[in-house]
C-alpha cells in the first residue's frame, strides 16, 4: 500500500533552516507529484508548493519564494522540503502528500512533521 | 493568493443535511473544475472527500456531495452522523498554476 513516512519533529531557533524528508513506498515515486502543505497550530491548511520527482521541477507558493526549496532523491524515493530564515510563525505541522500529474488533488498524506521555531 | 472563504463553523443534528460554502474568484474556483474537499479530524492528516468539484474517491460515503456555481463551491453532507464532526477544507487550482485552500469550517454534530 502507498505510504509516505516523514522525518521526526524538529525544534529550531529563529533564523535557522529546517529540512523535512518524506519517504515514499508502495508506488513508482516518479509517477506522482509530491505536494507540501503546512498547518500552524489551530489554523488552516496552507499549500506550500510541489515537486515533480521525475524532472525535479518545482512550483512554490509566492509568499514562500526565496525561503523554500523542494528537492528529491529518486534512488531512495524521498522528497525533501527545506525552509530557511525560520520565524516563529513558521511553527506548524508540515505534511507531504501525493498527487497525480494530471489531477489537482492529493489522495495520500504523510503523518506530518511538527516544526517548532523558538528561541 | 488569498485563501478561499469558508464559514468558520456550521452545525446540524444527526440525520440532517448541511452545506459548507467556499467562495473564491474568477482566478480560481470560477474558472476551473479543480475544486477538492478535505476532512480533517483532530490530530490527523486530512482526508480527500471530493475532487474535481463533484467526484467521490472510492470508499467515501455517498452522503458527501459537491457542486459549484460561479465562484462558489459547496460541500453537502446528508444524513449527518457523529463521525462527520471534523474540520473541512476546500481547495482550488489557480490561474497562477498553484493551489489555494479555504480557511476551514468546523462542523459540529449536535
PDB file of C-alpha atoms in Angstrom:
ATOM      1  CA  UNK A   1       0.000   0.000   0.000  1.00  0.00           C
ATOM      2  CA  UNK A   2       1.044   3.599  -0.546  1.00  0.00           C
ATOM      3  CA  UNK A   3       2.965   5.081   2.360  1.00  0.00           C
ATOM      4  CA  UNK A   4       4.560   8.459   2.893  1.00  0.00           C
ATOM      5  CA  UNK A   5       6.737   8.456   6.000  1.00  0.00           C
ATOM      6  CA  UNK A   6       8.083  11.767   7.204  1.00  0.00           C
ATOM      7  CA  UNK A   7      11.022  12.618   9.414  1.00  0.00           C
ATOM      8  CA  UNK A   8      10.609  13.432  13.074  1.00  0.00           C
ATOM      9  CA  UNK A   9       9.787  16.599  14.946  1.00  0.00           C
ATOM     10  CA  UNK A  10      12.277  19.467  14.909  1.00  0.00           C
ATOM     11  CA  UNK A  11      12.954  22.436  17.163  1.00  0.00           C
ATOM     12  CA  UNK A  12      14.816  25.318  15.535  1.00  0.00           C
ATOM     13  CA  UNK A  13      15.872  28.791  16.543  1.00  0.00           C
ATOM     14  CA  UNK A  14      14.686  31.838  14.577  1.00  0.00           C
ATOM     15  CA  UNK A  15      16.843  32.411  11.535  1.00  0.00           C
ATOM     16  CA  UNK A  16      17.827  28.769  11.182  1.00  0.00           C
ATOM     17  CA  UNK A  17      16.803  26.320   8.452  1.00  0.00           C
ATOM     18  CA  UNK A  18      14.916  23.040   8.633  1.00  0.00           C
ATOM     19  CA  UNK A  19      14.820  20.148   6.182  1.00  0.00           C
ATOM     20  CA  UNK A  20      11.927  17.683   6.337  1.00  0.00           C
ATOM     21  CA  UNK A  21      12.017  14.386   4.470  1.00  0.00           C
ATOM     22  CA  UNK A  22       9.196  12.313   3.018  1.00  0.00           C
ATOM     23  CA  UNK A  23       9.982   8.711   2.058  1.00  0.00           C
ATOM     24  CA  UNK A  24       7.558   7.144  -0.393  1.00  0.00           C
ATOM     25  CA  UNK A  25       6.784   3.463  -0.833  1.00  0.00           C
ATOM     26  CA  UNK A  26       4.163   1.288  -2.454  1.00  0.00           C
ATOM     27  CA  UNK A  27       4.182   3.053  -5.832  1.00  0.00           C
ATOM     28  CA  UNK A  28       6.529   4.377  -8.507  1.00  0.00           C
ATOM     29  CA  UNK A  29       7.963   7.528  -6.944  1.00  0.00           C
ATOM     30  CA  UNK A  30       8.473   9.342 -10.250  1.00  0.00           C
ATOM     31  CA  UNK A  31       4.859   8.891 -11.371  1.00  0.00           C
ATOM     32  CA  UNK A  32       3.306  11.393  -8.934  1.00  0.00           C
ATOM     33  CA  UNK A  33       3.846  14.921  -7.665  1.00  0.00           C
ATOM     34  CA  UNK A  34       4.787  15.448  -4.044  1.00  0.00           C
ATOM     35  CA  UNK A  35       2.989  18.448  -2.575  1.00  0.00           C
ATOM     36  CA  UNK A  36       3.874  20.118   0.726  1.00  0.00           C
ATOM     37  CA  UNK A  37       1.144  21.572   2.947  1.00  0.00           C
ATOM     38  CA  UNK A  38       1.556  23.123   6.383  1.00  0.00           C
ATOM     39  CA  UNK A  39      -0.777  23.839   9.263  1.00  0.00           C
ATOM     40  CA  UNK A  40       0.054  26.257  12.053  1.00  0.00           C
ATOM     41  CA  UNK A  41      -1.361  25.397  15.497  1.00  0.00           C
ATOM     42  CA  UNK A  42      -5.123  25.851  15.497  1.00  0.00           C
ATOM     43  CA  UNK A  43      -5.035  27.225  11.961  1.00  0.00           C
ATOM     44  CA  UNK A  44      -5.984  26.057   8.480  1.00  0.00           C
ATOM     45  CA  UNK A  45      -4.117  24.301   5.718  1.00  0.00           C
ATOM     46  CA  UNK A  46      -1.625  26.228   3.600  1.00  0.00           C
ATOM     47  CA  UNK A  47      -0.277  24.907   0.296  1.00  0.00           C
ATOM     48  CA  UNK A  48       3.476  25.468   0.075  1.00  0.00           C
ATOM     49  CA  UNK A  49       4.355  24.029  -3.292  1.00  0.00           C
ATOM     50  CA  UNK A  50       5.023  20.860  -5.231  1.00  0.00           C
ATOM     51  CA  UNK A  51       7.847  18.958  -6.867  1.00  0.00           C
ATOM     52  CA  UNK A  52       7.782  16.678  -9.879  1.00  0.00           C
ATOM     53  CA  UNK A  53      10.036  13.803  -8.781  1.00  0.00           C
ATOM     54  CA  UNK A  54      10.577  12.774 -12.400  1.00  0.00           C
ATOM     55  CA  UNK A  55      12.034  16.070 -13.604  1.00  0.00           C
ATOM     56  CA  UNK A  56      12.833  17.849 -10.352  1.00  0.00           C
ATOM     57  CA  UNK A  57      10.674  20.756 -11.475  1.00  0.00           C
ATOM     58  CA  UNK A  58       9.085  22.801  -8.721  1.00  0.00           C
ATOM     59  CA  UNK A  59       6.336  25.339  -8.164  1.00  0.00           C
ATOM     60  CA  UNK A  60       6.191  27.333  -4.936  1.00  0.00           C
ATOM     61  CA  UNK A  61       3.581  29.479  -3.242  1.00  0.00           C
ATOM     62  CA  UNK A  62       4.645  33.039  -3.975  1.00  0.00           C
ATOM     63  CA  UNK A  63       4.856  34.152  -0.344  1.00  0.00           C
ATOM     64  CA  UNK A  64       7.473  31.460   0.349  1.00  0.00           C
ATOM     65  CA  UNK A  65       9.588  32.122  -2.755  1.00  0.00           C
ATOM     66  CA  UNK A  66      13.191  32.552  -1.778  1.00  0.00           C
ATOM     67  CA  UNK A  67      12.833  30.681   1.520  1.00  0.00           C
ATOM     68  CA  UNK A  68      11.560  27.264   0.435  1.00  0.00           C
ATOM     69  CA  UNK A  69      13.389  24.638  -1.596  1.00  0.00           C
ATOM     70  CA  UNK A  70      11.915  21.300  -2.600  1.00  0.00           C
ATOM     71  CA  UNK A  71      14.192  18.546  -3.818  1.00  0.00           C
ATOM     72  CA  UNK A  72      14.140  14.800  -4.305  1.00  0.00           C
ATOM     73  CA  UNK A  73      16.442  11.796  -4.276  1.00  0.00           C
ATOM     74  CA  UNK A  74      14.859   9.369  -6.711  1.00  0.00           C
ATOM     75  CA  UNK A  75      17.035   6.286  -5.954  1.00  0.00           C
ATOM     76  CA  UNK A  76      15.712   6.298  -2.396  1.00  0.00           C
ATOM     77  CA  UNK A  77      12.203   7.570  -3.274  1.00  0.00           C
ATOM     78  CA  UNK A  78      12.483  10.501  -0.908  1.00  0.00           C
ATOM     79  CA  UNK A  79      11.358  14.092  -1.237  1.00  0.00           C
ATOM     80  CA  UNK A  80      12.654  16.967   0.871  1.00  0.00           C
ATOM     81  CA  UNK A  81      11.336  20.369   1.861  1.00  0.00           C
ATOM     82  CA  UNK A  82      13.809  22.890   3.228  1.00  0.00           C
ATOM     83  CA  UNK A  83      12.646  26.173   4.742  1.00  0.00           C
ATOM     84  CA  UNK A  84      15.202  28.828   5.635  1.00  0.00           C
ATOM     85  CA  UNK A  85      15.258  32.043   7.685  1.00  0.00           C
ATOM     86  CA  UNK A  86      12.747  30.496  10.057  1.00  0.00           C
ATOM     87  CA  UNK A  87      10.394  32.739  12.013  1.00  0.00           C
ATOM     88  CA  UNK A  88       8.041  31.987  14.877  1.00  0.00           C
ATOM     89  CA  UNK A  89       5.094  31.943  12.500  1.00  0.00           C
ATOM     90  CA  UNK A  90       6.681  29.048  10.614  1.00  0.00           C
ATOM     91  CA  UNK A  91       5.826  26.875  13.613  1.00  0.00           C
ATOM     92  CA  UNK A  92       3.495  24.286  12.106  1.00  0.00           C
ATOM     93  CA  UNK A  93       2.872  20.691  11.188  1.00  0.00           C
ATOM     94  CA  UNK A  94       4.307  20.095   7.743  1.00  0.00           C
ATOM     95  CA  UNK A  95       2.696  17.427   5.549  1.00  0.00           C
ATOM     96  CA  UNK A  96       3.817  15.843   2.309  1.00  0.00           C
ATOM     97  CA  UNK A  97       1.113  14.457   0.054  1.00  0.00           C
ATOM     98  CA  UNK A  98       0.963  12.569  -3.236  1.00  0.00           C
ATOM     99  CA  UNK A  99      -0.893  13.869  -6.266  1.00  0.00           C
ATOM    100  CA  UNK A 100      -1.277  12.721  -9.849  1.00  0.00           C
ATOM    101  CA  UNK A 101       0.284  14.822 -12.598  1.00  0.00           C
ATOM    102  CA  UNK A 102      -2.986  15.242 -14.476  1.00  0.00           C
ATOM    103  CA  UNK A 103      -5.169  15.966 -11.466  1.00  0.00           C
ATOM    104  CA  UNK A 104      -5.333  18.699  -8.855  1.00  0.00           C
ATOM    105  CA  UNK A 105      -5.911  16.859  -5.624  1.00  0.00           C
ATOM    106  CA  UNK A 106      -3.962  14.657  -3.249  1.00  0.00           C
ATOM    107  CA  UNK A 107      -5.176  11.308  -2.017  1.00  0.00           C
ATOM    108  CA  UNK A 108      -2.346  10.155   0.214  1.00  0.00           C
ATOM    109  CA  UNK A 109      -0.685  12.088   3.020  1.00  0.00           C
ATOM    110  CA  UNK A 110       2.307  11.673   5.261  1.00  0.00           C
ATOM    111  CA  UNK A 111       1.840  11.618   9.005  1.00  0.00           C
ATOM    112  CA  UNK A 112       3.047  15.186   9.421  1.00  0.00           C
ATOM    113  CA  UNK A 113       6.178  16.675  10.973  1.00  0.00           C
ATOM    114  CA  UNK A 114       5.956  19.280  13.721  1.00  0.00           C
ATOM    115  CA  UNK A 115       8.478  22.065  13.313  1.00  0.00           C
ATOM    116  CA  UNK A 116       8.728  24.411  16.280  1.00  0.00           C
ATOM    117  CA  UNK A 117      10.585  27.705  15.899  1.00  0.00           C
ATOM    118  CA  UNK A 118      11.553  29.102  19.254  1.00  0.00           C
ATOM    119  CA  UNK A 119      14.493  30.777  20.932  1.00  0.00           C
TER     120      UNK A 119
ATOM    121  CA  UNK B   1      -3.074  34.303  -3.470  1.00  0.00           C
ATOM    122  CA  UNK B   2      -5.750  34.919  -0.836  1.00  0.00           C
ATOM    123  CA  UNK B   3      -7.355  31.990   0.921  1.00  0.00           C
ATOM    124  CA  UNK B   4     -10.770  30.865  -0.242  1.00  0.00           C
ATOM    125  CA  UNK B   5     -13.608  31.992   2.038  1.00  0.00           C
ATOM    126  CA  UNK B   6     -15.446  29.415   4.137  1.00  0.00           C
ATOM    127  CA  UNK B   7     -17.766  29.867   7.117  1.00  0.00           C
ATOM    128  CA  UNK B   8     -15.881  29.345  10.367  1.00  0.00           C
ATOM    129  CA  UNK B   9     -18.451  26.891  11.672  1.00  0.00           C
ATOM    130  CA  UNK B  10     -21.613  25.035  10.795  1.00  0.00           C
ATOM    131  CA  UNK B  11     -23.712  22.651  12.825  1.00  0.00           C
ATOM    132  CA  UNK B  12     -26.519  20.166  12.386  1.00  0.00           C
ATOM    133  CA  UNK B  13     -28.342  17.365  14.153  1.00  0.00           C
ATOM    134  CA  UNK B  14     -27.893  13.707  13.312  1.00  0.00           C
ATOM    135  CA  UNK B  15     -29.818  12.810  10.187  1.00  0.00           C
ATOM    136  CA  UNK B  16     -29.977  16.373   8.909  1.00  0.00           C
ATOM    137  CA  UNK B  17     -28.161  17.826   5.894  1.00  0.00           C
ATOM    138  CA  UNK B  18     -25.680  20.673   5.953  1.00  0.00           C
ATOM    139  CA  UNK B  19     -23.889  22.636   3.256  1.00  0.00           C
ATOM    140  CA  UNK B  20     -20.496  24.296   3.525  1.00  0.00           C
ATOM    141  CA  UNK B  21     -19.736  27.053   1.045  1.00  0.00           C
ATOM    142  CA  UNK B  22     -16.347  28.010  -0.377  1.00  0.00           C
ATOM    143  CA  UNK B  23     -16.045  31.308  -2.222  1.00  0.00           C
ATOM    144  CA  UNK B  24     -13.171  32.231  -4.468  1.00  0.00           C
ATOM    145  CA  UNK B  25     -12.682  34.329  -7.562  1.00  0.00           C
ATOM    146  CA  UNK B  26     -12.581  34.026 -11.322  1.00  0.00           C
ATOM    147  CA  UNK B  27      -8.859  33.240 -10.940  1.00  0.00           C
ATOM    148  CA  UNK B  28      -9.550  30.020  -9.102  1.00  0.00           C
ATOM    149  CA  UNK B  29     -12.922  28.386  -8.459  1.00  0.00           C
ATOM    150  CA  UNK B  30     -14.761  30.375 -11.121  1.00  0.00           C
ATOM    151  CA  UNK B  31     -12.507  29.320 -13.956  1.00  0.00           C
ATOM    152  CA  UNK B  32     -11.579  25.724 -13.192  1.00  0.00           C
ATOM    153  CA  UNK B  33     -13.281  22.446 -12.377  1.00  0.00           C
ATOM    154  CA  UNK B  34     -10.460  21.571  -9.954  1.00  0.00           C
ATOM    155  CA  UNK B  35     -12.133  22.008  -6.592  1.00  0.00           C
ATOM    156  CA  UNK B  36     -11.495  19.434  -3.886  1.00  0.00           C
ATOM    157  CA  UNK B  37     -12.656  18.997  -0.314  1.00  0.00           C
ATOM    158  CA  UNK B  38     -10.762  17.512   2.646  1.00  0.00           C
ATOM    159  CA  UNK B  39     -11.963  16.288   6.026  1.00  0.00           C
ATOM    160  CA  UNK B  40      -9.631  16.550   8.999  1.00  0.00           C
ATOM    161  CA  UNK B  41     -10.181  15.074  12.439  1.00  0.00           C
ATOM    162  CA  UNK B  42      -8.154  16.486  15.345  1.00  0.00           C
ATOM    163  CA  UNK B  43      -4.547  15.387  15.283  1.00  0.00           C
ATOM    164  CA  UNK B  44      -4.943  13.557  11.985  1.00  0.00           C
ATOM    165  CA  UNK B  45      -3.854  14.169   8.417  1.00  0.00           C
ATOM    166  CA  UNK B  46      -6.528  15.469   6.029  1.00  0.00           C
ATOM    167  CA  UNK B  47      -8.594  13.000   4.016  1.00  0.00           C
ATOM    168  CA  UNK B  48      -9.809  13.590   0.466  1.00  0.00           C
ATOM    169  CA  UNK B  49     -13.621  13.596   0.284  1.00  0.00           C
ATOM    170  CA  UNK B  50     -14.418  15.236  -3.079  1.00  0.00           C
ATOM    171  CA  UNK B  51     -12.289  16.003  -6.135  1.00  0.00           C
ATOM    172  CA  UNK B  52     -12.928  17.820  -9.417  1.00  0.00           C
ATOM    173  CA  UNK B  53     -15.931  19.619  -7.888  1.00  0.00           C
ATOM    174  CA  UNK B  54     -18.243  16.640  -7.500  1.00  0.00           C
ATOM    175  CA  UNK B  55     -16.384  13.327  -7.700  1.00  0.00           C
ATOM    176  CA  UNK B  56     -16.059  10.996  -4.717  1.00  0.00           C
ATOM    177  CA  UNK B  57     -12.992   8.817  -4.255  1.00  0.00           C
ATOM    178  CA  UNK B  58     -13.546   5.141  -3.743  1.00  0.00           C
ATOM    179  CA  UNK B  59     -14.551   4.449  -0.148  1.00  0.00           C
ATOM    180  CA  UNK B  60     -16.090   7.833   0.587  1.00  0.00           C
ATOM    181  CA  UNK B  61     -19.749   7.691   1.582  1.00  0.00           C
ATOM    182  CA  UNK B  62     -22.310   8.883  -0.972  1.00  0.00           C
ATOM    183  CA  UNK B  63     -23.683  11.114   1.791  1.00  0.00           C
ATOM    184  CA  UNK B  64     -20.959  13.543   0.686  1.00  0.00           C
ATOM    185  CA  UNK B  65     -21.540  15.544  -2.478  1.00  0.00           C
ATOM    186  CA  UNK B  66     -20.020  18.591  -4.124  1.00  0.00           C
ATOM    187  CA  UNK B  67     -21.125  21.265  -6.550  1.00  0.00           C
ATOM    188  CA  UNK B  68     -20.077  24.610  -7.975  1.00  0.00           C
ATOM    189  CA  UNK B  69     -21.815  27.720  -9.229  1.00  0.00           C
ATOM    190  CA  UNK B  70     -19.792  30.644 -10.470  1.00  0.00           C
ATOM    191  CA  UNK B  71     -17.056  31.479  -7.975  1.00  0.00           C
ATOM    192  CA  UNK B  72     -18.582  29.416  -5.169  1.00  0.00           C
ATOM    193  CA  UNK B  73     -18.221  25.709  -4.489  1.00  0.00           C
ATOM    194  CA  UNK B  74     -20.255  23.767  -1.960  1.00  0.00           C
ATOM    195  CA  UNK B  75     -19.944  20.562   0.026  1.00  0.00           C
ATOM    196  CA  UNK B  76     -23.171  18.940   1.186  1.00  0.00           C
ATOM    197  CA  UNK B  77     -23.323  16.224   3.791  1.00  0.00           C
ATOM    198  CA  UNK B  78     -26.638  14.446   4.086  1.00  0.00           C
ATOM    199  CA  UNK B  79     -27.792  12.149   6.863  1.00  0.00           C
ATOM    200  CA  UNK B  80     -25.345  13.681   9.335  1.00  0.00           C
ATOM    201  CA  UNK B  81     -23.560  11.245  11.607  1.00  0.00           C
ATOM    202  CA  UNK B  82     -21.498  11.826  14.722  1.00  0.00           C
ATOM    203  CA  UNK B  83     -18.358  10.699  12.882  1.00  0.00           C
ATOM    204  CA  UNK B  84     -18.774  13.554  10.402  1.00  0.00           C
ATOM    205  CA  UNK B  85     -17.800  16.045  13.112  1.00  0.00           C
ATOM    206  CA  UNK B  86     -14.486  17.423  11.850  1.00  0.00           C
ATOM    207  CA  UNK B  87     -12.863  20.344  10.077  1.00  0.00           C
ATOM    208  CA  UNK B  88     -13.476  20.660   6.345  1.00  0.00           C
ATOM    209  CA  UNK B  89     -11.261  22.464   3.851  1.00  0.00           C
ATOM    210  CA  UNK B  90     -11.890  23.348   0.232  1.00  0.00           C
ATOM    211  CA  UNK B  91      -9.048  23.651  -2.249  1.00  0.00           C
ATOM    212  CA  UNK B  92      -8.795  25.033  -5.758  1.00  0.00           C
ATOM    213  CA  UNK B  93      -6.316  25.194  -8.576  1.00  0.00           C
ATOM    214  CA  UNK B  94      -5.469  28.780  -9.547  1.00  0.00           C
ATOM    215  CA  UNK B  95      -4.543  30.715 -12.677  1.00  0.00           C
ATOM    216  CA  UNK B  96      -1.001  31.009 -11.264  1.00  0.00           C
ATOM    217  CA  UNK B  97      -0.650  27.222 -11.554  1.00  0.00           C
ATOM    218  CA  UNK B  98      -0.735  26.961  -7.762  1.00  0.00           C
ATOM    219  CA  UNK B  99      -3.258  25.730  -5.224  1.00  0.00           C
ATOM    220  CA  UNK B 100      -5.154  27.637  -2.577  1.00  0.00           C
ATOM    221  CA  UNK B 101      -7.054  26.305   0.437  1.00  0.00           C
ATOM    222  CA  UNK B 102     -10.050  27.719   2.223  1.00  0.00           C
ATOM    223  CA  UNK B 103      -9.751  28.827   5.819  1.00  0.00           C
ATOM    224  CA  UNK B 104     -11.597  25.757   7.029  1.00  0.00           C
ATOM    225  CA  UNK B 105     -15.023  25.072   8.535  1.00  0.00           C
ATOM    226  CA  UNK B 106     -15.632  23.333  11.836  1.00  0.00           C
ATOM    227  CA  UNK B 107     -18.619  21.029  11.614  1.00  0.00           C
ATOM    228  CA  UNK B 108     -20.384  20.256  14.876  1.00  0.00           C
ATOM    229  CA  UNK B 109     -22.918  17.441  15.055  1.00  0.00           C
ATOM    230  CA  UNK B 110     -25.345  18.426  17.806  1.00  0.00           C
TER     231      UNK B 110
END
